[in-house]
Coordinates of C-alpha atoms in Angstrom, one line a residue:
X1 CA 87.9 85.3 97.9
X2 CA 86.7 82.9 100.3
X3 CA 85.1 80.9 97.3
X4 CA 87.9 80.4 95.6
X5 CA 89.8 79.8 98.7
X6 CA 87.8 76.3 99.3
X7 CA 87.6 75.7 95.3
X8 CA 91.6 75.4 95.8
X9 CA 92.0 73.5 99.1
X10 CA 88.3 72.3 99.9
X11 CA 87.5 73.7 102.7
X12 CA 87.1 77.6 103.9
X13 CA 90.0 80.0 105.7
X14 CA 90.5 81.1 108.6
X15 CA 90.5 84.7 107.8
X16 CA 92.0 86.9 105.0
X17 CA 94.7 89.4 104.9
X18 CA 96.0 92.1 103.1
X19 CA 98.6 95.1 102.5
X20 CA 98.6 97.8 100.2
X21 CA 101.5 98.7 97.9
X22 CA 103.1 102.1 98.1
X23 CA 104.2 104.7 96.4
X24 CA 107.2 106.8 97.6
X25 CA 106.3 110.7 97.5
X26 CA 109.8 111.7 97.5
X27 CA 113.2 110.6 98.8
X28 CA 114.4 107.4 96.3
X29 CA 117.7 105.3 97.6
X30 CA 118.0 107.4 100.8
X31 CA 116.7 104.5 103.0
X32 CA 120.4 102.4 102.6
X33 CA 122.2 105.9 103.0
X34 CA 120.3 107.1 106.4
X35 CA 118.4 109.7 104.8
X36 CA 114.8 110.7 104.7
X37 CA 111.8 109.1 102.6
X38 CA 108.2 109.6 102.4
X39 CA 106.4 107.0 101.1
X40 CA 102.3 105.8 101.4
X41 CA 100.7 103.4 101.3
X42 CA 97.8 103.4 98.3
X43 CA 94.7 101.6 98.0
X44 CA 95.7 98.7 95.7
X45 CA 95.8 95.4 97.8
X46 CA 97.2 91.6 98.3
X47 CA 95.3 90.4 100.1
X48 CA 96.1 86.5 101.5
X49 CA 93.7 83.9 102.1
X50 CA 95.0 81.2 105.2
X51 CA 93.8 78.2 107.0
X52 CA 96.2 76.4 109.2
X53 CA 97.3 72.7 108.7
X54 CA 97.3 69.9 111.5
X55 CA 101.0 69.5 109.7
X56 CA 104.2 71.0 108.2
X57 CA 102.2 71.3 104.6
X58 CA 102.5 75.3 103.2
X59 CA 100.3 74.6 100.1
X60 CA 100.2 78.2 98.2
X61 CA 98.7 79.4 95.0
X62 CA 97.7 82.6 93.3
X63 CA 94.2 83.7 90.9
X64 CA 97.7 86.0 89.2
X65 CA 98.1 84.7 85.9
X66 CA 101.5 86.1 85.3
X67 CA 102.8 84.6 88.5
X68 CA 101.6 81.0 87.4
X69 CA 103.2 81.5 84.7
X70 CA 106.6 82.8 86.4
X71 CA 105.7 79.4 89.0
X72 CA 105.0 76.6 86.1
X73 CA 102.2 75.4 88.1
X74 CA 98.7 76.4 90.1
X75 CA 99.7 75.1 93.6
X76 CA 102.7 75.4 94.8
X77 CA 103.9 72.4 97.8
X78 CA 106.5 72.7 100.5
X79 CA 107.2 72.1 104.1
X80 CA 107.8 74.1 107.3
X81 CA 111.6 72.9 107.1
X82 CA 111.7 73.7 102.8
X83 CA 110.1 77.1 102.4
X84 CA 113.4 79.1 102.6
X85 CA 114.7 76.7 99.3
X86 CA 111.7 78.3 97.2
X87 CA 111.7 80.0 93.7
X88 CA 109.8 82.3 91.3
X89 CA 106.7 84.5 93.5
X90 CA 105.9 82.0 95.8
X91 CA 109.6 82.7 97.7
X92 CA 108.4 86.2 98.7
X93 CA 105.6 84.0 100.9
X94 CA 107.7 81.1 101.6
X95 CA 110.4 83.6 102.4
X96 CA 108.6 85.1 104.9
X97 CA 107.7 81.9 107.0
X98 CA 111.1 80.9 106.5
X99 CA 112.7 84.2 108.1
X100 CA 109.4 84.3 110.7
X101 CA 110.7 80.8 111.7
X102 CA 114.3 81.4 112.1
X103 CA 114.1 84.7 114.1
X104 CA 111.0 83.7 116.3
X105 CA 112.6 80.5 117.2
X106 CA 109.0 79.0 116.4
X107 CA 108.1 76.3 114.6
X108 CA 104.9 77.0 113.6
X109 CA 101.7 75.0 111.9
X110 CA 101.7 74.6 108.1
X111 CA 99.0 76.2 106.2
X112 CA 97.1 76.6 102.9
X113 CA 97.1 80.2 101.3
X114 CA 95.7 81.8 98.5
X115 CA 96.8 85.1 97.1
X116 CA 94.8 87.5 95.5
X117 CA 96.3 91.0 94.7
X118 CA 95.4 94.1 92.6
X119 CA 98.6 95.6 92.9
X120 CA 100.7 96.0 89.8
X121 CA 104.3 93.9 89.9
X122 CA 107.6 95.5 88.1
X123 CA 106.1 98.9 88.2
X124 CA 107.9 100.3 91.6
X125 CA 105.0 100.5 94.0
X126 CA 106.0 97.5 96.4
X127 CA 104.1 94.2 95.1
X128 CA 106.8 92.4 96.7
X129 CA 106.4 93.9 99.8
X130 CA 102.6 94.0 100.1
X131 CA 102.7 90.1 99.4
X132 CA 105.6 89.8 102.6
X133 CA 103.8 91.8 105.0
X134 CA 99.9 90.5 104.4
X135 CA 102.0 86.8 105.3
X136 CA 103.8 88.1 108.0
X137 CA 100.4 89.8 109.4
X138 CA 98.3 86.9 109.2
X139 CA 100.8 84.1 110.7
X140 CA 101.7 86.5 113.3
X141 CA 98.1 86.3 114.5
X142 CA 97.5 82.4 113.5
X143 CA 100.8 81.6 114.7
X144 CA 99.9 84.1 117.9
X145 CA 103.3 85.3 118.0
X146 CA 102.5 89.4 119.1
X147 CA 105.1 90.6 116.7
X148 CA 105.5 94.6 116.8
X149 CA 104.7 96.3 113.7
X150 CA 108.6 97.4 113.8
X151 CA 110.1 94.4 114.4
X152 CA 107.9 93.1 110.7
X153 CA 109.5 95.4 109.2
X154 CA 113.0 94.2 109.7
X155 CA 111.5 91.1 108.9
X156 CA 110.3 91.9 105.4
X157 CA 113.6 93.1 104.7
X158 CA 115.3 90.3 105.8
X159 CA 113.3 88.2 103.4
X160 CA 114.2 90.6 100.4
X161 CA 117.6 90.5 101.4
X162 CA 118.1 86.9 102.2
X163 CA 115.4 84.8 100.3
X164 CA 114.7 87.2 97.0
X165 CA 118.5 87.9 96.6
X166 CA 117.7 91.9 96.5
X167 CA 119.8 94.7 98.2
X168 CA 116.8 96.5 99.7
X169 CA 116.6 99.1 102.9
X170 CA 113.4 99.3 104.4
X171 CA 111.3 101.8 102.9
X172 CA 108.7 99.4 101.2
X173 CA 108.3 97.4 104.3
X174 CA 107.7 100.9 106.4
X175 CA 105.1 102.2 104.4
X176 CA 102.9 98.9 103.7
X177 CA 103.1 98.2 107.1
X178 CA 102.5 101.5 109.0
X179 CA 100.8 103.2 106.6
X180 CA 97.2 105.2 107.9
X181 CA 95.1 106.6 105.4
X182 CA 95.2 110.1 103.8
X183 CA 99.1 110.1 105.8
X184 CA 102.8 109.5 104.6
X185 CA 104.8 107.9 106.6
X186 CA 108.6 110.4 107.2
X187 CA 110.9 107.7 107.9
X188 CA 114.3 108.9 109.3
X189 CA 116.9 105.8 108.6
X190 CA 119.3 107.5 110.5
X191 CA 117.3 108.2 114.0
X192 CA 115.3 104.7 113.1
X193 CA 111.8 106.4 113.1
X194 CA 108.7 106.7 111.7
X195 CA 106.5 109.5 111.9
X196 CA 102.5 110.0 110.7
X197 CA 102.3 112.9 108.7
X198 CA 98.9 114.2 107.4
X199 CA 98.7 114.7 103.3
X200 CA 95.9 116.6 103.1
X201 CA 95.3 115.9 99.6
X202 CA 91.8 114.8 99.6
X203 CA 90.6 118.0 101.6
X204 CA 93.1 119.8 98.5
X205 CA 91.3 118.2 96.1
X206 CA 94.7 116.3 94.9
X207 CA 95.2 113.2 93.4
X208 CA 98.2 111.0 92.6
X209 CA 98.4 109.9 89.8
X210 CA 100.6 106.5 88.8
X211 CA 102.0 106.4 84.9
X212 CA 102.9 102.5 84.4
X213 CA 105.2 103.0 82.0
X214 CA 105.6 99.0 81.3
X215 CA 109.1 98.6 81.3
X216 CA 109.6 96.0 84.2
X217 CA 112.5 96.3 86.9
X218 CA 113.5 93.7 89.0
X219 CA 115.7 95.0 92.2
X220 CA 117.3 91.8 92.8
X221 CA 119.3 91.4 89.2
X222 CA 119.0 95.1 87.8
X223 CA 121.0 98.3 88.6
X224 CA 119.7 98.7 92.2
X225 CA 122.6 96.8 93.7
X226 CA 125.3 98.7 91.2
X227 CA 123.6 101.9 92.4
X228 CA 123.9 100.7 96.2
X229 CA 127.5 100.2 96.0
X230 CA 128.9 103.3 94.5
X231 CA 126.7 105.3 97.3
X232 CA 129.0 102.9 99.4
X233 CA 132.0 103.9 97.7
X234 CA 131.1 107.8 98.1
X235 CA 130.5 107.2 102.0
X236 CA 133.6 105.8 102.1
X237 CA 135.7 107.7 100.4
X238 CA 134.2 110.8 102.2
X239 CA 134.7 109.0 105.5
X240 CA 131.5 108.7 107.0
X241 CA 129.2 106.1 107.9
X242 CA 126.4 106.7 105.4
X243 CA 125.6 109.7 103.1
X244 CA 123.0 111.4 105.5
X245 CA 125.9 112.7 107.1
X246 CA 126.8 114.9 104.2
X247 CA 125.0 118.5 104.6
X248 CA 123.4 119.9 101.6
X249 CA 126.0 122.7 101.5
X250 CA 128.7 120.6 101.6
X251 CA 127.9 118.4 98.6
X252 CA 129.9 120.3 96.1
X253 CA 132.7 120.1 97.7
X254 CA 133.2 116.6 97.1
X255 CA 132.9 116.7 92.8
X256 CA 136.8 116.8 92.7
X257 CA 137.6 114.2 95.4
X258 CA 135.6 111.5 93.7
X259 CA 135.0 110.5 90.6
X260 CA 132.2 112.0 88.7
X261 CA 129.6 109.2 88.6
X262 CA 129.8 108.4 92.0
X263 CA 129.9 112.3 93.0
X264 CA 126.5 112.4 91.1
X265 CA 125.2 109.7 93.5
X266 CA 126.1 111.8 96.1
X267 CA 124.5 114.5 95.4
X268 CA 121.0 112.9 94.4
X269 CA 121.0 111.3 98.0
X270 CA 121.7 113.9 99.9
X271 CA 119.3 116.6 98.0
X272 CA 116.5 113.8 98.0
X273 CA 116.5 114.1 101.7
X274 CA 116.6 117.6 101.9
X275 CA 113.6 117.6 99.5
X276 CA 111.9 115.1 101.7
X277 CA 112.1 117.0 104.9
X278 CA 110.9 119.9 102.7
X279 CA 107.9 118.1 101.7
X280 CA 107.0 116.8 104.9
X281 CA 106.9 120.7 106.2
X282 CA 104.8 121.6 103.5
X283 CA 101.9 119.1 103.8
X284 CA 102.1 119.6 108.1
X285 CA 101.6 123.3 107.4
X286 CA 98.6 122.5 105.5
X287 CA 100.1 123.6 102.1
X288 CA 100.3 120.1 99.6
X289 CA 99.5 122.0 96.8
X290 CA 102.9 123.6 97.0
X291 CA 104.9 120.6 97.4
X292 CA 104.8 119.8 92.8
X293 CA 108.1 121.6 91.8
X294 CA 109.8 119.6 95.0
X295 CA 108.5 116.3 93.0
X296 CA 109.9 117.4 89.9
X297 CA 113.3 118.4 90.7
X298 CA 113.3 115.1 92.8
X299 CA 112.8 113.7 89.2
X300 CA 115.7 116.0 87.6
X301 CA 117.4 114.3 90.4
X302 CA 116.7 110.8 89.4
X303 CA 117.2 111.2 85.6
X304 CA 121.0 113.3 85.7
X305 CA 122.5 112.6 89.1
X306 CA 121.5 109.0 90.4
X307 CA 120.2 107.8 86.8
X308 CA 118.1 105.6 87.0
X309 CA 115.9 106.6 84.9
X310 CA 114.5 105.6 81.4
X311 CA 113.2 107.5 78.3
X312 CA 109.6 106.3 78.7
X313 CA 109.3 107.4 82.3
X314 CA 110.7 110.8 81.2
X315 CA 108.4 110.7 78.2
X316 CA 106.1 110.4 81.4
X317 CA 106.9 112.7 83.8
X318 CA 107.2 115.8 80.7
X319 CA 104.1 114.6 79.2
X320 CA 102.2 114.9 82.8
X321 CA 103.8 118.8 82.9
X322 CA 102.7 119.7 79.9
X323 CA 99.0 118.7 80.8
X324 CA 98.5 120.3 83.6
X325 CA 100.0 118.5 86.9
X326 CA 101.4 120.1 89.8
X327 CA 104.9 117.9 89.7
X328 CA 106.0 114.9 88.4
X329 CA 108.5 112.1 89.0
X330 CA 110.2 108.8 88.8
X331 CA 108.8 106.9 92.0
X332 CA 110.2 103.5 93.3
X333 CA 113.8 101.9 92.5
X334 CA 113.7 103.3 89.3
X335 CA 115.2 100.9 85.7
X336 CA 111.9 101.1 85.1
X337 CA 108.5 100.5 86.8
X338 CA 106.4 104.0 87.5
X339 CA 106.0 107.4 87.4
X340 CA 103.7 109.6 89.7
X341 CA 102.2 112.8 89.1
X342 CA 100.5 115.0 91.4
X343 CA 97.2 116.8 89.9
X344 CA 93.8 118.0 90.4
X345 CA 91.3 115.5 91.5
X346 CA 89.0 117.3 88.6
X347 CA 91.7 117.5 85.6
X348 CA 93.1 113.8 86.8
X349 CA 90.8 111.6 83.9
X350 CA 91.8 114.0 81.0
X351 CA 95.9 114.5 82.0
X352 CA 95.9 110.9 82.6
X353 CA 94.6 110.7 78.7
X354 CA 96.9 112.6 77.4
X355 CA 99.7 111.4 79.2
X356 CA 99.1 108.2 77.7
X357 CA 98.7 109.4 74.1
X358 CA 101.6 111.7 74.5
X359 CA 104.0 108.6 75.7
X360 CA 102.6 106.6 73.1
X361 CA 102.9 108.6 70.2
X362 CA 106.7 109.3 71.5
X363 CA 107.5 105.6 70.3
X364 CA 106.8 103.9 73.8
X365 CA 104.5 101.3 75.5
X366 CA 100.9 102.8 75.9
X367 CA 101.4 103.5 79.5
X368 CA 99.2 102.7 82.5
X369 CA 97.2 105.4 84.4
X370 CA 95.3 105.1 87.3
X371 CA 94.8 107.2 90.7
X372 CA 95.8 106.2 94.2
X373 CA 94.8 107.5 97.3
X374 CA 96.7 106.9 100.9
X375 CA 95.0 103.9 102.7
X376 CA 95.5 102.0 105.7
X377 CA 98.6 99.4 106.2
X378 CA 98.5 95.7 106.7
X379 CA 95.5 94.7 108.5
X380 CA 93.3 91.4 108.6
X381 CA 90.0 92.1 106.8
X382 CA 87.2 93.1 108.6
X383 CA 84.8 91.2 106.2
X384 CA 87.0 87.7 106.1

């Protein structure tokens, strides 16, 4: 990366950093309701070439080909002062030195940055977020500003929120930037915390698998923000300050106090943290090969109550069943993007085949496979 760092700008970087993407295990749309999530992060990468400026230049640009196409142009030019105005994927990086700005009271040094990223965008495992946090990583050290890996994560968000226009909690942030390998990370949203908790699946001889199913989702204009809101409306109508508050044995109690629709989105919320905090327990006790039928209600879940699901991920998630994995779901914001499914390290190259000829001979897109394994967080790279 560092030759095509000075075949850009001319000269070599400073260093490179990167963040994985993630993959949520289970608990989807619990992090704005103050429920549970357990999310990873997985060893697909952005990583971020940077060399500081002796001005308020941010020159940016990207070896992604469908970002320079979403761009218009190779480099992309602003200033210290300008970066918050930006458009198409440069505003998740601009974004970020806009927010770091504003909060930090700083004013920084401008810079010249090349990204370079294997992780797949649309498809629900947190490109946007692994681009954020490898920014905020790096110009927190170039900058020297000794941000706490907490406080970045309310950072990231408030670049989604503010800059990229999209409703998000902060799951994505939470798992690219505390992730550890072969660990999820239980975030509570309630209590605010984040808690290590050992997979075990490479001593299991598990794999995760990720079904791309192709169809693209985009947080900021799609049905995330519809789906936000009438988990609002249930809270409020139930008269409390967000769903976690709702015990699992309580849930039915609500279907004829609401209506239906938003009773549904209820009741996905509030089972998807119970079925997180049962996951969790399972992989601390040592037992992850027990955790597949959790995943798959967590999908029934997805595709009936909080729907927001689509036929080709289903195609994906019955398909993965039928060959042989131990559960399957829906992962990420959902409209779209992923599915995961948990299997045998051994059986994973032949389900992953039939998966994809199953789905495609079902009448959709010829999805995606490939494995992930839990890696480590945000980091700068020890070879840069």
């Amino acid at each position: 990366m560092r030759d095509a760092f000075e075949n850009a700008f001319g000269a070599e970087p400073d260093g490179t950093w990167s963040a994985p993407g993630r993959v949520n295990l289970i608990g989807e749309h619990t992090d704005y309701n103050g429920g549970l999530a357990l999310p990873f992060g997985i060893d697909r990468r952005t990583r971020v070439a940077v060399r500081l400026r002796d001005d308020d230049i941010v020159r940016v640009a990207t070896d992604s080909v469908e970002a320079q196409a979403d761009e218009g142009r190779g480099v992309v030019t602003a200033t210290l002062a300008t970066a918050g105005e930006a458009t198409g994927w440069s505003r998740y990086l601009l974004g970020a030195v806009h927010v770091l700005r504003r909060e930090r009271g700083v004013e920084g040094r401008g810079f010249d940055a090349l990204v370079s990223s294997d992780v797949p965008v649309g498809v629900g495992v947190s490109s946007s977020a692994a681009l954020e946090s490898a920014v905020i990583v790096a110009l927190d050290e170039l900058w020297q500003l000794g941000i706490a890996r907490r406080e970045m994560v309310r950072l990231g968000q408030l670049v989604e929120n503010e800059v990229v226009g999209a409703p998000t909690g902060t799951l994505d942030q939470s798992a690219v930037l505390l992730a550890e390998r072969d660990h999820a990370v239980l975030l509570d949203f309630r209590a605010d915390t984040a808690e290590q908790v050992p997979l075990g699946f490479e001593a299991a001889g598990l794999e995760i698998l990720v079904i791309d199913s192709l169809v693209r989702h985009d947080h900021a204009t799609g049905g995330y923000g519809e789906r936000r809101r009438e988990c609002e409306e249930a809270a409020r109508i139930a008269g409390v300050p967000t769903l976690r508050e709702i015990p699992v044995d309580e849930v039915e109690s609500w279907a004829d106090r609401m209506p239906p629709h938003v009773h549904r989105r209820l009741r996905h919320i509030v089972t998807d943290t119970d079925r997180a905090a049962r996951v969790a327990a399972l992989v601390r006790e040592g037992r992850p090969r027990e955790i597949g039928p959790i995943l798959t209600d967590g999908h029934v879940s997805q595709r009936d109550d909080f729907e927001d699901s689509v036929p080709a991920i289903d195609a994906a998630v019955e398909a993965a069943l039928a060959a042989g994995a131990l559960g399957a779901r829906l992962t990420g914001g959902g409209f779209g993007g992923a599915a995961i499914a948990l299997v045998d390290a051994s059986e994973s190259e032949r389900i992953g085949a039939e998966v994809a000829d199953a789905v495609a001979a079902a009448g959709h897109a010829r999805p995606v496979v490939f494995a992930v394994r839990a890696s480590q967080g945000a980091r700068r790279d020890p070879d840069a």
